[in-house]
Structures are given as structure tokens and as C-alpha cells.
Amino acid sequence: MATTITKPETLFGKRVRRQEDPRLITGTALYLDDLKMPGMHHACVVRSPHAAAKIRGIDTSAARALPGVAAIFTGADVTGLGAVPCAASIPGLRVPHHHLLAQDRVYYVGHPVAVVVGTDRYIARDAAELVEVDYEPTAAVADPEKALAAGAPAVHPEWPDNVAFNFHQEGGDTEEAFRQADVVVRQRITSQRLIPTSIETRGVIAEWRAGERSLTLHSSTQIPHLLRTLVAGILGMPENLLRVITPEVGGGFGSKLNVYAEEALMAYIAMKINKPVKWVESRRENFQATIHGRGHVDYFELAALRDGTILGLKLKLIQDLGAYHQLLTPVIPTLSVLMMPGLYRFKNVNADVVGVFTNCVPTDAYRGAGRPEATHGIERMVDMLAQELKMDPAEIRLKNFVHADEFPYGTATGLTYDSGDYAKPLHKAMAEAGYEQLRREQAAARAEGRLVGIGLSTYGEICALGPSIALPAGGWESATVKVEPSGKVTVLTGASPHGQGEETTFAQIVADELGVPMDDVLVVHGDTAVVQYGIGTFGSRGTAVGGSALYYALQDLKAKMKKFGAMMLGTEQVNFSGGYCVDEATGKSVTFAEMAVAAYHAKKLPANTEPGLVATHFWEPPNFTFPFGAHLVVTEVDRETGAIEIKRYVCVDDIGRIINPLIVDGQVHGGVAQGLGQALWEQAVYDESGQLVSGELTDYALPRASRMPWIESSHTETPSPVNPLGVKGVGEAGTIGCSPAVVNSVVDALSPLGVRHIDMPLTPEKIWKLIEGARA
Amino acid sequence: MKQTLTLTINGKSYSDEVEPRLLLIHYLREVAGLTGPHIGCETSICGACTVMLDGMAVKSCTMFAVQAEGRSVLTIEGLAQNGKLDPLQEAFWNEHALQCGFCTPGMIMTARQLLADNPSPSEQEIRHGLEGNLCRCTGYQHIVNAVKAVAKAGGA
Ligand code: FES
Ligand code: FES
């Protein structure tokens, strides 16, 4: 028995390279489309080319005649199955019955009308071309404000006003605040529709075992367990006969936090044809039929005193829902309302949300989900107020921040901010950028007639979703830790990561707690037959909620190991540290592996203790976490072309304690890229008739390497008291902080021309027109 | 109307009967059974399908399989030699140049071409060289770092 013990170095906070990478960098990782089953058939979905039409008939005879076509399904085949689910519970919500395939009408371009199944992908596609659908096009409306106007075409004939719901929230006394105000600034601000565009599209393989009456569904999803429950419901099959497996997932960003018609359809079809069936979405389908994000038109009014003290905010929020509710569609704008006070102390908020049906694909959670819209709004409004009062944008923010000694802080929208020191990242970002010097340079540049801008955003976000009260299907997460007889450790996490690196982060946590090498830890996720029920990865919750569940499971496991250690050492009191149990009195110890063997061989057991070393913990967070930060962007606008150059991008994000800085950097960079995409380039464009004009990657401007600035990222670390790890979550920070900082910077650059606000994306054409307009 | 296609993939020769319209990416994945080259668009925008054809990086969704007749294809699976990772693979790992990993095989092949053309590229040259490959996860910064690291160490 060893007596000299050197404690291994802690891995919490270390830049450890990822455990998941070897399979990914060698091309041996298996994504959905890499999976093949014996006898597997391929499905192709026939979709509506019209935004609104009646279906007069469908002729499948030519398609059926093609050799290799196994089956064709149309709306009539699935009328009796359940609907695509929506989990929202907003009072009075109008929920159109969302059939798996269109019945007598189509409601958006891309609406699934039929499924063709063939022996290979080419045959399925050929046959899909041969399906003749007789459409009678009807009037469509693609713009939410137009959809609200009197006489607009009704998306769903039963609701001629196109209103799916009204939602009101208020806190404090906004009317009184506005009466007291010296100044009120008002602005209409949009957050355009965006296409999430994971580079791997969606895909499903369904495999039916007739003898067992069991079905295995492989799907590129963020939520395997919820998918299982909900697809079982749609099909009316016992949930325990359905197994969902999530292979390697090539990005999600919220778009795979959903239950889609195709997932239930493939399950149904596999049962019908008694063959495995695969469907992989094309990029065009991904743009037409996978959820979009954002889609806000917001009318803001911000009331303040002359000294810059903000008193209250009014908001009328119009949410473009699209034609149906997907899983969380109506919930997203209510998250925006919650986040409306931002980091500021004002206690008066009055918000009205109207959810509007349009003849477009549904919107739903896309990176940030409601919070970027809110942050963009409040951060633009604060800048407009500063401009109005001729105050420095940093000064007005510092004046209104919740103070560091006011936490936990209750907001006007009913949230309790966990911890924070909001001035800290702002000061740090300003110091790193050299704010004073930048302002002097800006003045000099302006004197030369150049258009240079400095933009700030100080954002807050709601992360680690979340307490179960706030999430329809529960907000907890689960973890199982198994010490195998050989001393190797297996973790089963209900969070289902897809690029976030939790196989590494979680192994770091385990290595620290159990004192085993990281390489001895295997993190398993995404198979409902292996992993206990879980909620999934979204809303910056994987580590904050899933990692915390793991932490508590590890404590249970350690307690049990200590019992074995004490028994083996013949004492009552032992310390567990660095992979050993030590009797402090004698200095004697037993190793991790010795305890593992003892627990499984079970020749002798501690009192009231079962054999084996397995612990499972379901952890319910008592609150959200509230990360915050400051982004500072320097831009220069070319007067002749309207082109925007980002000269500096400085961000300081406080995401609580940091487990792996390398992974955190990656999350920040990726988040900023998506924020920048929204600010400058990306937009899902539907024309008047509801055609998706930005229907392919050629027409949708994703950020490219050559267009991204160098991101100067750093952190302050304010631990969260909500969870034992002190972490807050980082997945969405970059996206939320970015877009207002960029737009504020460009507006600042153009402010000598009298520009006060510009809606995203800030295309050169838009900017050039503003410059030309000022010249005229 | 199938045609015989004979080619070399990662040093191994293959001969198959294929339809003339079969895209090279579909041949590599569906017939030859590779899992490295990925499909992100099939319209030559994303670069996930990038492989080397006779030493030149190409998007394998932009050509028919039969156009590769008699030629030699190198994919991400062929980079590591005797279990030892290629410098670019090692650098992508060290620098955390991937998250979901879906763009990675194509990105590494393009980076290989970039370094072959220009062994000591500036940051801007790296960014331009990677322009035809989309990554939605990383914001590209760590990818740029990985390519820089390989260039600094003397190339791929
Ligand atoms: S799949 Fe070839 S470029 Fe996208
Ligand atoms: S790592 Fe996910 S697309 Fe590049």
C-alpha cells in the first residue's frame, strides 16, 4: 500500500486539447450519413414550390413506375398520426394542426407533401421529380407586419387576423416612469430572419425490428431523449420500444433542438416497408424546411432623465412565427421580454408581444434564441439615448449598471440575476482597446473626413436553461458515473453535445474529482438505450447543468468509495484525494483500482452498502445563470463603396469560472462569427409571394475566413453561485454581445452624417445609400 | 449504361462499375466506403467534400466519378502514416481548430494545398486560401492559428 502520494495537478482551468478530436481529424467519426444498414432504402421528400396553395390532387403513377421505387406516401397516409409537437404553453395560443405531410393545403415553400422511397438516393430523387402535384396557388403573406394589416391573406383560413397569440408582461409602473422622463427615445428595430446553417444538414435513419416490435431512430439531433418521447407520441408506440441514437452531429445551433416531421415520417415508413430507411436533407431543403431564427420587428421607447438615468422601457414586439409552431416557436419572443432590462437598474418594463403567422418556414431557437434580439434592442436604444444626451456610450452604461453589491438582483421582468460586476468587463475592454486613445484617433480621422466608429455593447444573457419551471419538458440534467472493475471510468450524460467538447470538459471534471488520468475517462452520450433520460444540449446548459449533475454524481460515488476505503484500511475516517483513500492517522492508503476491485468482487462489504460503483444524479438548477460582458468594435466605412472594415474586435466575456480556456475561446469565436453574420451579411429573404429568394448557400452570405476580423477575446471570472462548478455557460455569449456592438460602431461612424439607426444586415448597398442620402 | 472506373484512393486501387452521372463525392462515400469527405451542399460552395486529385485540392461534388478515371485521390483518411498524424491534423488538434468537425476533413485538405502553394503565408493569405471552405462553428480563428503553426514548423 502506497504511503507517499503526490496529488495530480488539477485540470480545471487548463487548456487541454480535446478527447473527441482524434476521430474527427482522421475522417473516422461517424455522422448520420456515414451510417449504412443492410437493405437500407433512401427517402426523398417532395416539397411545395408555393407559399400558399390548395392541393387539388397528387399523381404518383409515373414515380411508382420507376424501377427501384419501393413506396410513396402522401398526406392521406398520415392523417391519423399525431402532429409535429409544440411544447409552448402560452394562454390562448392558437395551434394549427401540424400534420407530418400536407393535407389539402400547403402553407410555405418547402412544406412536405409526399415522401418517395427508393433503393438508392438517385432513384429516390428521380422519382420525386416524377410526382405530379396539382396546386391551386392562393394569396400568401411573408411579412409579419403586412400579415397583421387588415385584409391580408390569411395563412390559416380559420384565423383571418394571422395572430397566433398575444402576450403581455410588465413590471413596475411604466406610465409613471414615462411621466417623469426628461427624454424619451423611440425606434423601430428589426432582427432579421436568419438561417442557422449547420454545415451538416439534418438526417434520419429509421430501423424497424418487426420481431421485437422495436424501432431505432438515428437522428442528427440535439435532444435524443425528448425526440424519443415525442416521436413515440406521434406514432402511438410505446416509448420503451423506441430507441434514439444520436451519431456525431455536425453542428446544430438550435436548429436541431426540435422534433421534425421527417423524424416521425422515417420511423413510420420503416415500419411500413419493413426496411431501414435513410433520409438526408439537401442544403436547399435545409434552407426551406429547417427552422429559421430571429424574425423580429420591435418598437422601442426608452425613457430617461437628462443625466442619463434610464427610467423605463416600452416594447411592442412583432414575432414572425412562420406557418406553424415547431417545438419552441412561440416561446422564443417571451425570452426576449425577460431579457429586456439588460444589465441596467431600471425597474419599469412594459412589453406586448404579438406572434404572427406568415407563409414562411417556422422560426424557432437559433443561437441566442430571443436574447440576441433583446440585447440588440436595448443596446441600440442605450446608444441612441447617449447620442440624444450627448453622453459617452460607456459613461451612460456605467451610470445605469446594476451595482456589484446588489446581487442577487431582482429585475423588472421577474428574474433574479445570480452574480455580476458589470463595470469590470467594460473597463477591461476599454483598457485593452485603449478607449481614450481610440476616441482621439477618431476625432483626428473625422477631421480628415474619414468615417471611423467605435461601438460598445454590454450584454447580459440568461443561460444554463434552466429551472424546470421555465422549460416545458424539464430543465434539469442527468449524469451517471460508473467506475468499472478495472478502475476505468464511464460517464453517461443526458446532455447531448455536438461540438461543444464536453467529452473533454467532463473528463476534466472527473479527473479532478476522482484523481484518475483523463484518458481513463470515457464520456458517453446520445443513445437512449445506454444513457438515462436527459434533456439535451442547448441554451448554454451543457456544462452548467449537465456538468453540475456530473459533479454531484461524483460526490455520491466518492462517498461510496470512501466507505470501501475505510473498510479496507480498518478505520472510520479516511480522506479521498488524488485517486487514493488515506487514513490520516496511519498514513496508510488504498488505491482507486483496489477500491474498484473490492466493490465489485464484494468479498466483504461495508455496513449497509451494496456492491458496485455506480452513481446517478439528476440535478435541478435552482436558477438560471446570467453571464455578461462587453464587446468593443472599431470600424471604418468606405465613403465611396459603403464597405465596412472591422479594425478591432475586443471582447471581454464573464461566463463564470472557466474549465477549459481553449474550448471557451472557440465558443466565443464561433459565437462572434454568427453575431457578425447577422450584423453584416446574413438574411433569409422571402419575396412578396413567399418565395425564399436566399434559397441556397450561393445566396446566403455566411461568414468566411477572409471576412472575419481577428477577435481579441479575454475574460473576467465572476463565479455563479447557482451551481457547484461556478460556471455560467458560454455557447451564446459571442453571438449576443456582437451584433449591437457592430451596429453601434457603424452608426457612430456615420453619425456625423446624421445617421441614428440602421437595421441589420449592414450591407454596403444600404450604407452607401445612407452616405449618398446625406450628400444630397 | 454503367462504366468501369479505375482509380487509386489513398494508395489503394479501386475498380467499380458506376453510372456516368455519379458524382465523385458519392462514389467516394457510397461505393468506396469512405467517411472522411463530407457533403455540406453538393453545389460546390461549402468545401466539406474537398479531396486531393493528383495533388490538387478539388471539391469532389463538382465532378463526376468517371472524370477521376486513372487518377489518384488523397482524402483525409490517407494523411496519417503508420498511425502518425500529419502535421496539419496534429495542429488542428492542438489549436482546437474544430468543434463539430464536419468541415474539418475538407478544411485540412484545402490547408494542405494552401501550404503547398505558399509555405509561409501571412494571416491574410491564409484567410484567402481558406475562403472556399465554410465553417459554422469556429469563427476560423483557431483554423488560421493551426495553419500558421504548421507553416512555422516548416510545412505540411
Ligand atoms: S459538398 Fe462539395 S462543396 Fe459543399
Ligand atoms: S467545426 Fe463545425 S463546421 Fe467547422
PDB file of C-alpha atoms in Angstrom, chain A residues 122, chain B residues 5 7-9 18-34 37-39 49-54 56-69 71-75:
ATOM      1  CA  TYR A 122     -30.504   8.804 -57.042  1.00  0.00           C
TER       2      TYR A 122
ATOM      3  CA  LEU B   5     -13.980   3.295 -63.261  1.00  0.00           C
ATOM      4  CA  LEU B   7      -8.611   4.842 -59.822  1.00  0.00           C
ATOM      5  CA  THR B   8      -6.358   4.996 -56.794  1.00  0.00           C
ATOM      6  CA  ILE B   9      -7.608   6.202 -53.431  1.00  0.00           C
ATOM      7  CA  VAL B  18     -20.606   3.232 -61.988  1.00  0.00           C
ATOM      8  CA  GLU B  19     -23.280   5.347 -63.606  1.00  0.00           C
ATOM      9  CA  PRO B  20     -21.754   8.203 -65.589  1.00  0.00           C
ATOM     10  CA  ARG B  21     -23.772  10.732 -63.599  1.00  0.00           C
ATOM     11  CA  LEU B  22     -22.432   9.576 -60.217  1.00  0.00           C
ATOM     12  CA  LEU B  23     -20.631  12.431 -58.500  1.00  0.00           C
ATOM     13  CA  LEU B  24     -17.124  11.768 -57.246  1.00  0.00           C
ATOM     14  CA  ILE B  25     -18.153  12.550 -53.654  1.00  0.00           C
ATOM     15  CA  HIS B  26     -20.941   9.969 -53.864  1.00  0.00           C
ATOM     16  CA  TYR B  27     -18.523   7.428 -55.310  1.00  0.00           C
ATOM     17  CA  LEU B  28     -16.034   8.018 -52.510  1.00  0.00           C
ATOM     18  CA  ARG B  29     -18.679   7.760 -49.810  1.00  0.00           C
ATOM     19  CA  GLU B  30     -21.211   5.276 -51.152  1.00  0.00           C
ATOM     20  CA  VAL B  31     -19.119   2.957 -53.300  1.00  0.00           C
ATOM     21  CA  ALA B  32     -15.588   3.185 -51.893  1.00  0.00           C
ATOM     22  CA  GLY B  33     -16.995   3.432 -48.355  1.00  0.00           C
ATOM     23  CA  LEU B  34     -15.018   6.451 -47.146  1.00  0.00           C
ATOM     24  CA  PRO B  37     -15.046  13.653 -47.200  1.00  0.00           C
ATOM     25  CA  HIS B  38     -18.409  15.124 -46.230  1.00  0.00           C
ATOM     26  CA  ILE B  39     -21.346  16.658 -48.043  1.00  0.00           C
ATOM     27  CA  CYS B  49     -16.084  17.427 -49.786  1.00  0.00           C
ATOM     28  CA  THR B  50     -12.576  18.658 -50.641  1.00  0.00           C
ATOM     29  CA  VAL B  51     -10.065  15.948 -51.576  1.00  0.00           C
ATOM     30  CA  MET B  52      -6.774  15.976 -53.486  1.00  0.00           C
ATOM     31  CA  LEU B  53      -6.851  14.762 -57.049  1.00  0.00           C
ATOM     32  CA  ASP B  54      -3.374  14.151 -58.449  1.00  0.00           C
ATOM     33  CA  MET B  56      -4.570  19.325 -56.360  1.00  0.00           C
ATOM     34  CA  ALA B  57      -7.368  20.144 -53.918  1.00  0.00           C
ATOM     35  CA  VAL B  58     -10.784  19.799 -55.580  1.00  0.00           C
ATOM     36  CA  LYS B  59     -14.345  19.883 -54.340  1.00  0.00           C
ATOM     37  CA  SER B  60     -15.396  16.355 -55.109  1.00  0.00           C
ATOM     38  CA  CYS B  61     -19.065  17.311 -55.554  1.00  0.00           C
ATOM     39  CA  THR B  62     -18.153  19.363 -58.618  1.00  0.00           C
ATOM     40  CA  MET B  63     -17.071  16.432 -60.760  1.00  0.00           C
ATOM     41  CA  PHE B  64     -18.283  13.061 -61.892  1.00  0.00           C
ATOM     42  CA  ALA B  65     -16.604   9.983 -60.593  1.00  0.00           C
ATOM     43  CA  VAL B  66     -15.729   8.876 -64.122  1.00  0.00           C
ATOM     44  CA  GLN B  67     -13.680  12.048 -64.558  1.00  0.00           C
ATOM     45  CA  ALA B  68     -11.297  10.623 -61.982  1.00  0.00           C
ATOM     46  CA  GLU B  69     -10.534   7.648 -64.256  1.00  0.00           C
ATOM     47  CA  ARG B  71      -6.192   9.337 -61.388  1.00  0.00           C
ATOM     48  CA  SER B  72      -5.107   9.341 -57.803  1.00  0.00           C
ATOM     49  CA  VAL B  73      -7.243  10.617 -54.930  1.00  0.00           C
ATOM     50  CA  LEU B  74      -5.989  11.518 -51.479  1.00  0.00           C
ATOM     51  CA  THR B  75      -8.549  12.005 -48.713  1.00  0.00           C
TER      52      THR B  75
END
